[in-house]
mmCIF file of C-alpha atoms in Angstrom:
data_model
loop_
_atom_site.group_PDB
_atom_site.id
_atom_site.type_symbol
_atom_site.label_atom_id
_atom_site.label_comp_id
_atom_site.label_asym_id
_atom_site.label_seq_id
_atom_site.Cartn_x
_atom_site.Cartn_y
_atom_site.Cartn_z
ATOM 1 C CA ILE E 12 76.027 65.237 71.520
ATOM 2 C CA VAL E 13 79.638 66.100 72.308
ATOM 3 C CA VAL E 14 81.649 65.966 69.101
ATOM 4 C CA GLY E 15 84.743 63.854 69.530
ATOM 5 C CA VAL E 16 83.608 62.444 72.882
ATOM 6 C CA ASN E 17 80.437 60.460 72.301
ATOM 7 C CA GLN E 18 79.962 60.965 68.564
ATOM 8 C CA TYR E 19 82.144 61.584 65.513
ATOM 9 C CA GLN E 20 85.188 60.155 67.242
ATOM 10 C CA VAL E 21 88.398 59.737 65.308
ATOM 11 C CA GLY E 22 90.067 56.364 65.751
ATOM 12 C CA GLN E 23 93.792 56.684 66.366
ATOM 13 C CA GLU E 24 95.283 60.141 66.897
ATOM 14 C CA PRO E 25 97.937 60.844 64.278
ATOM 15 C CA GLU E 26 101.478 60.937 65.587
ATOM 16 C CA ILE E 27 102.867 64.448 65.460
ATOM 17 C CA GLU E 28 106.463 64.803 64.364
ATOM 18 C CA THR E 29 108.404 67.072 66.696
ATOM 19 C CA PHE E 30 111.316 69.247 65.676
ATOM 20 C CA THR E 31 114.645 68.815 67.402
ATOM 21 C CA VAL E 32 117.298 71.483 67.050
ATOM 22 C CA PRO E 33 120.544 69.986 65.751
ATOM 23 C CA LYS E 34 123.362 70.099 68.342
ATOM 24 C CA GLN E 35 125.591 72.096 65.990
ATOM 25 C CA THR E 36 122.906 74.790 65.630
ATOM 26 C CA ALA E 37 122.323 74.925 69.391
ATOM 27 C CA SER E 38 126.055 75.247 70.075
ATOM 28 C CA LYS E 39 126.359 78.057 67.532
ATOM 29 C CA GLN E 40 123.446 79.976 69.099
ATOM 30 C CA ILE E 41 124.876 79.556 72.607
ATOM 31 C CA GLU E 42 128.217 80.934 71.404
ATOM 32 C CA ASN E 43 126.442 83.877 69.713
ATOM 33 C CA LEU E 44 124.614 84.634 72.970
ATOM 34 C CA ARG E 45 127.852 84.507 74.985
ATOM 35 C CA ARG E 46 129.546 86.876 72.520
ATOM 36 C CA THR E 47 126.579 89.265 72.586
ATOM 37 C CA LYS E 48 126.494 89.325 76.396
ATOM 38 C CA ALA E 49 130.239 89.926 76.574
ATOM 39 C CA GLY E 50 130.021 92.939 74.256
ATOM 40 C CA ARG E 51 127.108 94.818 75.784
ATOM 41 C CA ASP E 52 126.881 97.494 78.461
ATOM 42 C CA ARG E 53 125.732 95.573 81.547
ATOM 43 C CA LYS E 54 124.571 98.724 83.377
ATOM 44 C CA LYS E 55 122.241 99.637 80.501
ATOM 45 C CA VAL E 56 120.881 96.085 80.407
ATOM 46 C CA ASP E 57 120.274 96.065 84.181
ATOM 47 C CA LYS E 58 118.483 99.418 83.974
ATOM 48 C CA ALA E 59 116.337 98.247 81.059
ATOM 49 C CA LEU E 60 115.376 95.052 82.901
ATOM 50 C CA ALA E 61 114.524 97.065 86.035
ATOM 51 C CA ASN E 62 112.294 99.284 83.882
ATOM 52 C CA ILE E 63 110.447 96.213 82.598
ATOM 53 C CA GLU E 64 109.890 95.009 86.140
ATOM 54 C CA ALA E 65 108.697 98.468 87.260
ATOM 55 C CA ALA E 66 106.255 98.676 84.351
ATOM 56 C CA ALA E 67 104.956 95.202 85.142
ATOM 57 C CA ARG E 68 104.367 96.149 88.780
ATOM 58 C CA GLY E 69 102.435 99.263 87.747
ATOM 59 C CA ASP E 70 99.923 100.117 85.073
ATOM 60 C CA ASP E 71 102.421 101.074 82.374
ATOM 61 C CA THR E 72 102.501 99.500 78.939
ATOM 62 C CA LEU E 73 105.154 96.793 78.767
ATOM 63 C CA MET E 74 106.176 97.095 75.118
ATOM 64 C CA PRO E 75 108.265 100.309 75.313
ATOM 65 C CA PRO E 76 110.537 98.998 78.114
ATOM 66 C CA ILE E 77 110.778 95.598 76.410
ATOM 67 C CA ILE E 78 111.829 97.262 73.147
ATOM 68 C CA ASP E 79 114.381 99.373 75.051
ATOM 69 C CA ALA E 80 115.775 96.184 76.622
ATOM 70 C CA VAL E 81 116.106 94.549 73.216
ATOM 71 C CA ARG E 82 117.938 97.615 71.917
ATOM 72 C CA VAL E 83 120.604 97.242 74.634
ATOM 73 C CA CYS E 84 120.918 93.494 73.859
ATOM 74 C CA ALA E 85 119.002 91.996 76.783
ATOM 75 C CA SER E 86 118.254 88.356 76.006
ATOM 76 C CA THR E 87 114.777 86.916 75.701
ATOM 77 C CA GLY E 88 115.478 84.841 78.807
ATOM 78 C CA GLU E 89 116.456 87.910 80.827
ATOM 79 C CA ILE E 90 113.347 89.780 79.714
ATOM 80 C CA CYS E 91 111.132 86.813 80.599
ATOM 81 C CA GLN E 92 112.827 86.482 83.982
ATOM 82 C CA SER E 93 112.056 90.143 84.733
ATOM 83 C CA LEU E 94 108.393 89.475 83.999
ATOM 84 C CA GLN E 95 108.466 86.263 86.052
ATOM 85 C CA GLU E 96 109.648 88.253 89.066
ATOM 86 C CA VAL E 97 106.330 90.094 88.986
ATOM 87 C CA PHE E 98 103.828 87.663 87.492
ATOM 88 C CA GLY E 99 105.328 84.327 88.483
ATOM 89 C CA GLU E 100 105.347 81.241 86.294
ATOM 90 C CA TYR E 101 102.254 79.405 85.127
ATOM 91 C CA LYS E 102 102.070 75.819 86.307
ATOM 92 C CA GLU E 103 99.270 73.713 84.925
ATOM 93 C CA ASN E 104 97.218 72.120 87.663
ATOM 94 C CA PHE E 105 96.447 68.510 86.827
ATOM 95 C CA HIS E 106 93.785 66.891 88.934
#
């Protein structure tokens, strides 16, 4: 017996309501990000992101350099991009 496949099947899957960010909220966040990037020390951010990448390439713990990057106002996207440089991006393989 495989539950949900050949026994104990549920009829129709319930529709899941998805959340959409209001345009006004998105615009406000984009403006906040632009202001934050304009007011930070780019050299410190670049160094912090390089430290993340170096830690990812080695055996170091990633959290300390990530926290340092956050402290100098690196964005989540920039931090993720530093990790992508080393680990790549997961792509689901559909057969």
